[in-house]
Amino acid sequence: MTASHERSWVQEANLAGADFPLANLPLCVFGERAGAGDPRIGAGIGAAVLDLRAAGAAGLLGALDDATAEAMQAASLNPLFALGRPAWRAVRAGVAALLREGASGERQARSMLRPMDAVEFALPAAIGDYTDFFTSYNHAYNAGALFRPDSPVFPNFHSLPIAYHGRASSIVVSGTPVVRPKGQARRGAGSVETVFGPTRRLDFEMELGAFIGPGNPLGRSIAADRAEDHIAGLCLVNDWSARDVQAWETQPLGPFLGKNFATSISPWVVSLDALEPYRVARAPRRAGQPPLHDYLLGTAEGGPSTFEIRTEVQLSTARMREQGLAPVVLSRALFSRDGDWAFSQMVAHHTVNGCNLRPGDLIGSGTISGPDRGTEGCLLELTRGGAEPLALPGGETRAFLQDGDELTLTAYCERPGLPRIGFGRCTGTVLPALAE
Amino acid sequence: MTASHERSWVQEANLAGADFPLANLPLCVFGERAGAGDPRIGAGIGAAVLDLRAAGAAGLLGALDDATAEAMQAASLNPLFALGRPAWRAVRAGVAALLREGASGERQARSMLRPMDAVEFALPAAIGDYTDFFTSYNHAYNAGALFRPDSPVFPNFHSLPIAYHGRASSIVVSGTPVVRPKGQARRGAGSVETVFGPTRRLDFEMELGAFIGPGNPLGRSIAADRAEDHIAGLCLVNDWSARDVQAWETQPLGPFLGKNFATSISPWVVSLDALEPYRVARAPRRAGQPPLHDYLLGTAEGGPSTFEIRTEVQLSTARMREQGLAPVVLSRALFSRDGDWAFSQMVAHHTVNGCNLRPGDLIGSGTISGPDRGTEGCLLELTRGGAEPLALPGGETRAFLQDGDELTLTAYCERPGLPRIGFGRCTGTVLPALAE
């Protein structure tokens, strides 16, 4: 048994297929009471959360320097993110040592474990700025082809990771219901007359997110080679979208109300150290793409690498739940194949003009879509703009989301001989629009 | 003499043409030392700042409730903004009573006055989210005509106030130098080959900004009629722009690195109560524009009103300063004439989908451009995309900004029989791109 397959005294962590073995140890912020009261930092292990505030205060996390020990007492992960990789690694090593089979602190630590289903999760960090990228060629092609069949992908896609600023205030943690937004939309295709009301084309988008670590001061840049030192970890992101609102408002400045009513993220932050066994080369550049500017290339052979992360989207409708039907898988994709830009390149691009990133900022990958049927990361693509509704178990169909629909995003890394690393779940249920 | 022309014992406040008479009393955050050390809340009067932390602690601001008194001790205006208009009005009344000629607290308050040029200003609030609108028809027309001569203004402009999310982290207070950003741009017009380097088309944008007060919970909206209760005050905004970077990156998701390297704002927050004498009807809807949806109209006759605010942009180049030449006025516009959407409409639109606004959030008006030569709010328009450089005193010309150029934005309200209400200044000097 290799080091990465070490066993924990938390038995659920040793089960085949567990999201949270000893090799993962994602971080979160949780509270004992509803609404994440008295929030504190935790680590996921098996089906439990280890209270790292308590473990840190009891000196069970090994030799942490003062700043790191203090960061473990915070109500968010921002202070720890700000300290950088050496601190992240010290915490990770301390937690792993404490949870390893035979650890001397087991008896004390047992009292600091809470079942995941008995706690409330909060956002892992106070997110100062949220940036959403657009890095999957398949998504750009599929979505673009609906509006511009002759030239679906803009030429800039091949030279830089396209992005826009999202709304930080409306980022919510997994499990938060999403109220169907209202807005203006065209009365009909091509019309400049508008209707106002609840969106008729509510969609999800399957993305991964990266939390920023120390970041950079205004006016300086982060080199591609150093970018991973500024990524505290990855999470799941559902970029809910109102396609009719988005389509009408989007020229010339991009998405606004079609996106900013809600973005859901998973409570877990999976470290790049946990993902390291799954590091792979990025997919090769596509035929005809221009050479990259140096700032996006770095010094590594073949440019920045990425991670072999498998994504999955499930849908459960209200009627399916009434009928006792299991959720249906809508989509499966592969980040290393379907994301054309690595997170390190996104960080390098974001800062090349001197834009400052701060600890706890979030960047999203953009919708991750594969090349085949059933690998598309949103309904707009899966249903060809709503023209080809999906057939669901129980006889329903879906072009876009209906009230009561529950979306669940998951992701994981899995390969023979390596421990599975899971991202947990990012869920959200659609509530009807408000009458007000 | 009317109540609004009351005199202050701070004599500079009584001078004709003063930005900060007793009728204004804008709020700020300042510190005694460089870098705004030990920041506290202040109010502008004449050429001085009154330390409101000290005045509040000494009980000189009248009868404030506990929450308001506590908010005056904060290091930012966020807590006061969160309390809403009754608290803002109580503070304003307390400050006015203290600074009025004959006030009993004059002797004590004199020790709490600091010359404006002896303090360092900080951002007035921690800005959670920054949204930039696009509400001036002339700007939309002039900028659009450079790229789409046949259809400069997209049809959605007439139905809703267009906006995009800006970057909060890179908002800086007036006086902060701006480093010329680097980025990708087309090698030539229409080319899909790119060059990388310092921007060659650096521009400013003259805007007004609105700080958000209490705001709304996620999933709820703010009605147009109530929107002004959620606007804590207005400021100046310079939305620095790298036009070549922006032009290449902007499809399909809007501006990103072309904007997010810096946004400068004035230190002063001018309350709507100070602006009230200058309230006017919005310019009438343009011929052929569709009727507004109710949520943008409110119940007032003619829809939401606006304020008669005059804007001005001045430029001083390094060589002009060496030669002792005064700054030159590049542009003068009029917000009530040249802004097609009122701030209250922007707030109503921003929240109609349930997007939550938080205290201290900032929304920008977008570039304010008038209909005539010399009223355009950015160089892109003033120089017709750089094709018609401006002649400057001393023999220089400018298509776009050069290193060493200093921009100064100002705004004011002035009408016979009414006290002048000034916004102070928003300045920034362009520094060369970094070598790194």
PDB file of N, CA, C and O in Angstrom, chain B residues 57-115:
ATOM      1  N   ALA B  57     -17.565  61.094  19.050  1.00  0.00           N
ATOM      2  CA  ALA B  57     -17.158  60.628  20.380  1.00  0.00           C
ATOM      3  C   ALA B  57     -17.355  61.721  21.424  1.00  0.00           C
ATOM      4  O   ALA B  57     -17.652  61.437  22.587  1.00  0.00           O
ATOM      5  N   ALA B  58     -17.209  62.979  21.002  1.00  0.00           N
ATOM      6  CA  ALA B  58     -17.361  64.101  21.926  1.00  0.00           C
ATOM      7  C   ALA B  58     -18.816  64.523  22.078  1.00  0.00           C
ATOM      8  O   ALA B  58     -19.113  65.488  22.790  1.00  0.00           O
ATOM      9  N   GLY B  59     -19.715  63.820  21.397  1.00  0.00           N
ATOM     10  CA  GLY B  59     -21.137  64.138  21.524  1.00  0.00           C
ATOM     11  C   GLY B  59     -21.531  65.434  20.844  1.00  0.00           C
ATOM     12  O   GLY B  59     -22.542  66.049  21.197  1.00  0.00           O
ATOM     13  N   LEU B  60     -20.745  65.840  19.823  1.00  0.00           N
ATOM     14  CA  LEU B  60     -21.006  67.123  19.167  1.00  0.00           C
ATOM     15  C   LEU B  60     -21.968  67.012  17.986  1.00  0.00           C
ATOM     16  O   LEU B  60     -22.277  68.014  17.351  1.00  0.00           O
ATOM     17  N   LEU B  61     -22.406  65.790  17.672  1.00  0.00           N
ATOM     18  CA  LEU B  61     -23.241  65.618  16.473  1.00  0.00           C
ATOM     19  C   LEU B  61     -24.726  65.508  16.808  1.00  0.00           C
ATOM     20  O   LEU B  61     -25.522  65.042  15.992  1.00  0.00           O
ATOM     21  N   GLY B  62     -25.105  65.953  17.989  1.00  0.00           N
ATOM     22  CA  GLY B  62     -26.512  65.924  18.372  1.00  0.00           C
ATOM     23  C   GLY B  62     -26.920  64.542  18.824  1.00  0.00           C
ATOM     24  O   GLY B  62     -26.080  63.683  19.126  1.00  0.00           O
ATOM     25  N   ALA B  63     -28.223  64.328  18.847  1.00  0.00           N
ATOM     26  CA  ALA B  63     -28.759  63.077  19.379  1.00  0.00           C
ATOM     27  C   ALA B  63     -28.761  62.004  18.297  1.00  0.00           C
ATOM     28  O   ALA B  63     -29.670  61.961  17.465  1.00  0.00           O
ATOM     29  N   LEU B  64     -27.727  61.171  18.271  1.00  0.00           N
ATOM     30  CA  LEU B  64     -27.684  60.034  17.336  1.00  0.00           C
ATOM     31  C   LEU B  64     -28.078  58.778  18.095  1.00  0.00           C
ATOM     32  O   LEU B  64     -27.689  58.602  19.256  1.00  0.00           O
ATOM     33  N   ASP B  65     -28.821  57.894  17.435  1.00  0.00           N
ATOM     34  CA  ASP B  65     -29.117  56.629  18.115  1.00  0.00           C
ATOM     35  C   ASP B  65     -27.831  55.800  18.223  1.00  0.00           C
ATOM     36  O   ASP B  65     -26.813  56.127  17.618  1.00  0.00           O
ATOM     37  N   ASP B  66     -27.904  54.741  19.015  1.00  0.00           N
ATOM     38  CA  ASP B  66     -26.674  53.995  19.309  1.00  0.00           C
ATOM     39  C   ASP B  66     -25.996  53.459  18.058  1.00  0.00           C
ATOM     40  O   ASP B  66     -24.776  53.531  17.917  1.00  0.00           O
ATOM     41  N   ALA B  67     -26.801  52.913  17.146  1.00  0.00           N
ATOM     42  CA  ALA B  67     -26.214  52.308  15.944  1.00  0.00           C
ATOM     43  C   ALA B  67     -25.508  53.377  15.105  1.00  0.00           C
ATOM     44  O   ALA B  67     -24.412  53.150  14.579  1.00  0.00           O
ATOM     45  N   THR B  68     -26.110  54.545  14.995  1.00  0.00           N
ATOM     46  CA  THR B  68     -25.509  55.607  14.192  1.00  0.00           C
ATOM     47  C   THR B  68     -24.250  56.131  14.872  1.00  0.00           C
ATOM     48  O   THR B  68     -23.222  56.358  14.213  1.00  0.00           O
ATOM     49  N   ALA B  69     -24.325  56.317  16.177  1.00  0.00           N
ATOM     50  CA  ALA B  69     -23.137  56.777  16.910  1.00  0.00           C
ATOM     51  C   ALA B  69     -21.994  55.782  16.748  1.00  0.00           C
ATOM     52  O   ALA B  69     -20.840  56.175  16.546  1.00  0.00           O
ATOM     53  N   GLU B  70     -22.313  54.508  16.773  1.00  0.00           N
ATOM     54  CA  GLU B  70     -21.276  53.485  16.603  1.00  0.00           C
ATOM     55  C   GLU B  70     -20.713  53.523  15.180  1.00  0.00           C
ATOM     56  O   GLU B  70     -19.502  53.369  14.975  1.00  0.00           O
ATOM     57  N   ALA B  71     -21.598  53.747  14.207  1.00  0.00           N
ATOM     58  CA  ALA B  71     -21.141  53.796  12.808  1.00  0.00           C
ATOM     59  C   ALA B  71     -20.164  54.936  12.580  1.00  0.00           C
ATOM     60  O   ALA B  71     -19.296  54.852  11.710  1.00  0.00           O
ATOM     61  N   MET B  72     -20.264  56.006  13.363  1.00  0.00           N
ATOM     62  CA  MET B  72     -19.346  57.135  13.186  1.00  0.00           C
ATOM     63  C   MET B  72     -17.943  56.810  13.680  1.00  0.00           C
ATOM     64  O   MET B  72     -16.993  57.541  13.398  1.00  0.00           O
ATOM     65  N   GLN B  73     -17.796  55.725  14.415  1.00  0.00           N
ATOM     66  CA  GLN B  73     -16.477  55.323  14.917  1.00  0.00           C
ATOM     67  C   GLN B  73     -15.783  54.332  13.977  1.00  0.00           C
ATOM     68  O   GLN B  73     -14.659  53.911  14.242  1.00  0.00           O
ATOM     69  N   ALA B  74     -16.458  53.971  12.897  1.00  0.00           N
ATOM     70  CA  ALA B  74     -15.913  52.941  11.999  1.00  0.00           C
ATOM     71  C   ALA B  74     -14.792  53.496  11.134  1.00  0.00           C
ATOM     72  O   ALA B  74     -14.607  54.711  11.026  1.00  0.00           O
ATOM     73  N   ALA B  75     -14.056  52.596  10.496  1.00  0.00           N
ATOM     74  CA  ALA B  75     -12.958  52.980   9.605  1.00  0.00           C
ATOM     75  C   ALA B  75     -13.410  53.067   8.155  1.00  0.00           C
ATOM     76  O   ALA B  75     -12.600  53.297   7.262  1.00  0.00           O
ATOM     77  N   SER B  76     -14.694  52.862   7.907  1.00  0.00           N
ATOM     78  CA  SER B  76     -15.238  53.018   6.559  1.00  0.00           C
ATOM     79  C   SER B  76     -16.690  53.448   6.703  1.00  0.00           C
ATOM     80  O   SER B  76     -17.265  53.405   7.795  1.00  0.00           O
ATOM     81  N   LEU B  77     -17.292  53.844   5.589  1.00  0.00           N
ATOM     82  CA  LEU B  77     -18.678  54.314   5.635  1.00  0.00           C
ATOM     83  C   LEU B  77     -19.686  53.172   5.514  1.00  0.00           C
ATOM     84  O   LEU B  77     -20.896  53.408   5.591  1.00  0.00           O
ATOM     85  N   ASN B  78     -19.220  51.935   5.344  1.00  0.00           N
ATOM     86  CA  ASN B  78     -20.171  50.826   5.172  1.00  0.00           C
ATOM     87  C   ASN B  78     -21.217  50.739   6.278  1.00  0.00           C
ATOM     88  O   ASN B  78     -22.407  50.603   5.978  1.00  0.00           O
ATOM     89  N   PRO B  79     -20.816  50.811   7.556  1.00  0.00           N
ATOM     90  CA  PRO B  79     -21.860  50.693   8.597  1.00  0.00           C
ATOM     91  C   PRO B  79     -22.894  51.815   8.515  1.00  0.00           C
ATOM     92  O   PRO B  79     -24.094  51.560   8.688  1.00  0.00           O
ATOM     93  N   LEU B  80     -22.460  53.039   8.242  1.00  0.00           N
ATOM     94  CA  LEU B  80     -23.421  54.137   8.129  1.00  0.00           C
ATOM     95  C   LEU B  80     -24.315  53.948   6.907  1.00  0.00           C
ATOM     96  O   LEU B  80     -25.539  54.140   6.969  1.00  0.00           O
ATOM     97  N   PHE B  81     -23.721  53.549   5.797  1.00  0.00           N
ATOM     98  CA  PHE B  81     -24.516  53.298   4.582  1.00  0.00           C
ATOM     99  C   PHE B  81     -25.605  52.251   4.860  1.00  0.00           C
ATOM    100  O   PHE B  81     -26.719  52.351   4.366  1.00  0.00           O
ATOM    101  N   ALA B  82     -25.260  51.247   5.648  1.00  0.00           N
ATOM    102  CA  ALA B  82     -26.205  50.154   5.914  1.00  0.00           C
ATOM    103  C   ALA B  82     -27.420  50.627   6.709  1.00  0.00           C
ATOM    104  O   ALA B  82     -28.488  50.017   6.634  1.00  0.00           O
ATOM    105  N   LEU B  83     -27.264  51.707   7.463  1.00  0.00           N
ATOM    106  CA  LEU B  83     -28.349  52.150   8.353  1.00  0.00           C
ATOM    107  C   LEU B  83     -29.465  52.877   7.621  1.00  0.00           C
ATOM    108  O   LEU B  83     -30.569  53.014   8.143  1.00  0.00           O
ATOM    109  N   GLY B  84     -29.196  53.392   6.440  1.00  0.00           N
ATOM    110  CA  GLY B  84     -30.260  53.998   5.651  1.00  0.00           C
ATOM    111  C   GLY B  84     -30.450  55.485   5.896  1.00  0.00           C
ATOM    112  O   GLY B  84     -29.774  56.107   6.712  1.00  0.00           O
ATOM    113  N   ARG B  85     -31.402  56.024   5.147  1.00  0.00           N
ATOM    114  CA  ARG B  85     -31.578  57.471   5.079  1.00  0.00           C
ATOM    115  C   ARG B  85     -31.827  58.169   6.407  1.00  0.00           C
ATOM    116  O   ARG B  85     -31.295  59.252   6.638  1.00  0.00           O
ATOM    117  N   PRO B  86     -32.641  57.599   7.304  1.00  0.00           N
ATOM    118  CA  PRO B  86     -32.831  58.299   8.579  1.00  0.00           C
ATOM    119  C   PRO B  86     -31.508  58.551   9.293  1.00  0.00           C
ATOM    120  O   PRO B  86     -31.279  59.639   9.830  1.00  0.00           O
ATOM    121  N   ALA B  87     -30.612  57.562   9.276  1.00  0.00           N
ATOM    122  CA  ALA B  87     -29.314  57.742   9.929  1.00  0.00           C
ATOM    123  C   ALA B  87     -28.473  58.766   9.171  1.00  0.00           C
ATOM    124  O   ALA B  87     -27.806  59.615   9.768  1.00  0.00           O
ATOM    125  N   TRP B  88     -28.487  58.686   7.819  1.00  0.00           N
ATOM    126  CA  TRP B  88     -27.706  59.643   7.032  1.00  0.00           C
ATOM    127  C   TRP B  88     -28.165  61.065   7.334  1.00  0.00           C
ATOM    128  O   TRP B  88     -27.357  61.985   7.436  1.00  0.00           O
ATOM    129  N   ARG B  89     -29.489  61.226   7.465  1.00  0.00           N
ATOM    130  CA  ARG B  89     -30.032  62.569   7.692  1.00  0.00           C
ATOM    131  C   ARG B  89     -29.721  63.069   9.099  1.00  0.00           C
ATOM    132  O   ARG B  89     -29.475  64.256   9.307  1.00  0.00           O
ATOM    133  N   ALA B  90     -29.719  62.155  10.049  1.00  0.00           N
ATOM    134  CA  ALA B  90     -29.384  62.559  11.420  1.00  0.00           C
ATOM    135  C   ALA B  90     -27.939  63.051  11.481  1.00  0.00           C
ATOM    136  O   ALA B  90     -27.639  64.078  12.109  1.00  0.00           O
ATOM    137  N   VAL B  91     -27.032  62.336  10.827  1.00  0.00           N
ATOM    138  CA  VAL B  91     -25.628  62.746  10.820  1.00  0.00           C
ATOM    139  C   VAL B  91     -25.479  64.087  10.103  1.00  0.00           C
ATOM    140  O   VAL B  91     -24.810  65.004  10.584  1.00  0.00           O
ATOM    141  N   ARG B  92     -26.131  64.201   8.952  1.00  0.00           N
ATOM    142  CA  ARG B  92     -26.037  65.436   8.165  1.00  0.00           C
ATOM    143  C   ARG B  92     -26.547  66.628   8.967  1.00  0.00           C
ATOM    144  O   ARG B  92     -25.931  67.704   8.984  1.00  0.00           O
ATOM    145  N   ALA B  93     -27.657  66.434   9.666  1.00  0.00           N
ATOM    146  CA  ALA B  93     -28.209  67.521  10.482  1.00  0.00           C
ATOM    147  C   ALA B  93     -27.269  67.862  11.635  1.00  0.00           C
ATOM    148  O   ALA B  93     -27.060  69.046  11.954  1.00  0.00           O
ATOM    149  N   GLY B  94     -26.688  66.841  12.238  1.00  0.00           N
ATOM    150  CA  GLY B  94     -25.763  67.077  13.345  1.00  0.00           C
ATOM    151  C   GLY B  94     -24.517  67.822  12.907  1.00  0.00           C
ATOM    152  O   GLY B  94     -24.044  68.751  13.589  1.00  0.00           O
ATOM    153  N   VAL B  95     -23.968  67.436  11.769  1.00  0.00           N
ATOM    154  CA  VAL B  95     -22.765  68.101  11.253  1.00  0.00           C
ATOM    155  C   VAL B  95     -23.095  69.548  10.875  1.00  0.00           C
ATOM    156  O   VAL B  95     -22.338  70.478  11.178  1.00  0.00           O
ATOM    157  N   ALA B  96     -24.238  69.761  10.218  1.00  0.00           N
ATOM    158  CA  ALA B  96     -24.627  71.116   9.808  1.00  0.00           C
ATOM    159  C   ALA B  96     -24.805  72.013  11.031  1.00  0.00           C
ATOM    160  O   ALA B  96     -24.340  73.163  11.047  1.00  0.00           O
ATOM    161  N   ALA B  97     -25.444  71.504  12.059  1.00  0.00           N
ATOM    162  CA  ALA B  97     -25.664  72.315  13.259  1.00  0.00           C
ATOM    163  C   ALA B  97     -24.338  72.683  13.921  1.00  0.00           C
ATOM    164  O   ALA B  97     -24.177  73.793  14.445  1.00  0.00           O
ATOM    165  N   LEU B  98     -23.395  71.754  13.856  1.00  0.00           N
ATOM    166  CA  LEU B  98     -22.090  72.002  14.488  1.00  0.00           C
ATOM    167  C   LEU B  98     -21.260  73.020  13.711  1.00  0.00           C
ATOM    168  O   LEU B  98     -20.458  73.761  14.297  1.00  0.00           O
ATOM    169  N   LEU B  99     -21.428  73.060  12.407  1.00  0.00           N
ATOM    170  CA  LEU B  99     -20.571  73.917  11.573  1.00  0.00           C
ATOM    171  C   LEU B  99     -21.226  75.265  11.243  1.00  0.00           C
ATOM    172  O   LEU B  99     -20.598  76.125  10.626  1.00  0.00           O
ATOM    173  N   ARG B 100     -22.472  75.418  11.647  1.00  0.00           N
ATOM    174  CA  ARG B 100     -23.205  76.654  11.355  1.00  0.00           C
ATOM    175  C   ARG B 100     -22.604  77.805  12.165  1.00  0.00           C
ATOM    176  O   ARG B 100     -22.123  77.609  13.277  1.00  0.00           O
ATOM    177  N   GLU B 101     -22.647  78.987  11.573  1.00  0.00           N
ATOM    178  CA  GLU B 101     -22.174  80.174  12.270  1.00  0.00           C
ATOM    179  C   GLU B 101     -22.907  80.300  13.610  1.00  0.00           C
ATOM    180  O   GLU B 101     -24.139  80.208  13.643  1.00  0.00           O
ATOM    181  N   GLY B 102     -22.141  80.493  14.664  1.00  0.00           N
ATOM    182  CA  GLY B 102     -22.747  80.662  15.978  1.00  0.00           C
ATOM    183  C   GLY B 102     -22.975  79.370  16.742  1.00  0.00           C
ATOM    184  O   GLY B 102     -23.500  79.399  17.872  1.00  0.00           O
ATOM    185  N   ALA B 103     -22.550  78.236  16.160  1.00  0.00           N
ATOM    186  CA  ALA B 103     -22.759  76.946  16.842  1.00  0.00           C
ATOM    187  C   ALA B 103     -22.001  76.927  18.169  1.00  0.00           C
ATOM    188  O   ALA B 103     -20.857  77.396  18.254  1.00  0.00           O
ATOM    189  N   SER B 104     -22.620  76.357  19.174  1.00  0.00           N
ATOM    190  CA  SER B 104     -21.997  76.383  20.499  1.00  0.00           C
ATOM    191  C   SER B 104     -20.757  75.488  20.548  1.00  0.00           C
ATOM    192  O   SER B 104     -19.863  75.698  21.354  1.00  0.00           O
ATOM    193  N   GLY B 105     -20.700  74.504  19.676  1.00  0.00           N
ATOM    194  CA  GLY B 105     -19.566  73.578  19.716  1.00  0.00           C
ATOM    195  C   GLY B 105     -18.358  74.042  18.912  1.00  0.00           C
ATOM    196  O   GLY B 105     -17.384  73.299  18.772  1.00  0.00           O
ATOM    197  N   GLU B 106     -18.395  75.276  18.389  1.00  0.00           N
ATOM    198  CA  GLU B 106     -17.336  75.712  17.469  1.00  0.00           C
ATOM    199  C   GLU B 106     -15.923  75.536  18.032  1.00  0.00           C
ATOM    200  O   GLU B 106     -15.044  75.005  17.349  1.00  0.00           O
ATOM    201  N   ARG B 107     -15.731  75.958  19.277  1.00  0.00           N
ATOM    202  CA  ARG B 107     -14.367  75.937  19.820  1.00  0.00           C
ATOM    203  C   ARG B 107     -13.838  74.496  19.857  1.00  0.00           C
ATOM    204  O   ARG B 107     -12.724  74.205  19.419  1.00  0.00           O
ATOM    205  N   GLN B 108     -14.686  73.584  20.334  1.00  0.00           N
ATOM    206  CA  GLN B 108     -14.263  72.177  20.378  1.00  0.00           C
ATOM    207  C   GLN B 108     -14.052  71.618  18.975  1.00  0.00           C
ATOM    208  O   GLN B 108     -13.097  70.892  18.714  1.00  0.00           O
ATOM    209  N   ALA B 109     -14.958  71.944  18.075  1.00  0.00           N
ATOM    210  CA  ALA B 109     -14.892  71.388  16.726  1.00  0.00           C
ATOM    211  C   ALA B 109     -13.671  71.894  15.957  1.00  0.00           C
ATOM    212  O   ALA B 109     -13.140  71.191  15.092  1.00  0.00           O
ATOM    213  N   ARG B 110     -13.224  73.110  16.259  1.00  0.00           N
ATOM    214  CA  ARG B 110     -12.047  73.646  15.546  1.00  0.00           C
ATOM    215  C   ARG B 110     -10.844  72.712  15.676  1.00  0.00           C
ATOM    216  O   ARG B 110     -10.056  72.568  14.745  1.00  0.00           O
ATOM    217  N   SER B 111     -10.723  72.057  16.817  1.00  0.00           N
ATOM    218  CA  SER B 111      -9.576  71.161  17.018  1.00  0.00           C
ATOM    219  C   SER B 111      -9.743  69.858  16.242  1.00  0.00           C
ATOM    220  O   SER B 111      -8.831  69.046  16.164  1.00  0.00           O
ATOM    221  N   MET B 112     -10.929  69.661  15.676  1.00  0.00           N
ATOM    222  CA  MET B 112     -11.205  68.433  14.909  1.00  0.00           C
ATOM    223  C   MET B 112     -11.188  68.685  13.407  1.00  0.00           C
ATOM    224  O   MET B 112     -11.559  67.814  12.628  1.00  0.00           O
ATOM    225  N   LEU B 113     -10.773  69.883  13.002  1.00  0.00           N
ATOM    226  CA  LEU B 113     -10.673  70.214  11.580  1.00  0.00           C
ATOM    227  C   LEU B 113      -9.247  69.984  11.103  1.00  0.00           C
ATOM    228  O   LEU B 113      -8.285  70.328  11.796  1.00  0.00           O
ATOM    229  N   ARG B 114      -9.117  69.391   9.912  1.00  0.00           N
ATOM    230  CA  ARG B 114      -7.791  69.216   9.306  1.00  0.00           C
ATOM    231  C   ARG B 114      -7.840  69.818   7.905  1.00  0.00           C
ATOM    232  O   ARG B 114      -8.813  69.578   7.181  1.00  0.00           O
ATOM    233  N   PRO B 115      -6.800  70.533   7.512  1.00  0.00           N
ATOM    234  CA  PRO B 115      -6.767  71.013   6.120  1.00  0.00           C
ATOM    235  C   PRO B 115      -6.792  69.818   5.162  1.00  0.00           C
ATOM    236  O   PRO B 115      -6.097  68.824   5.393  1.00  0.00           O
TER     237      PRO B 115
END
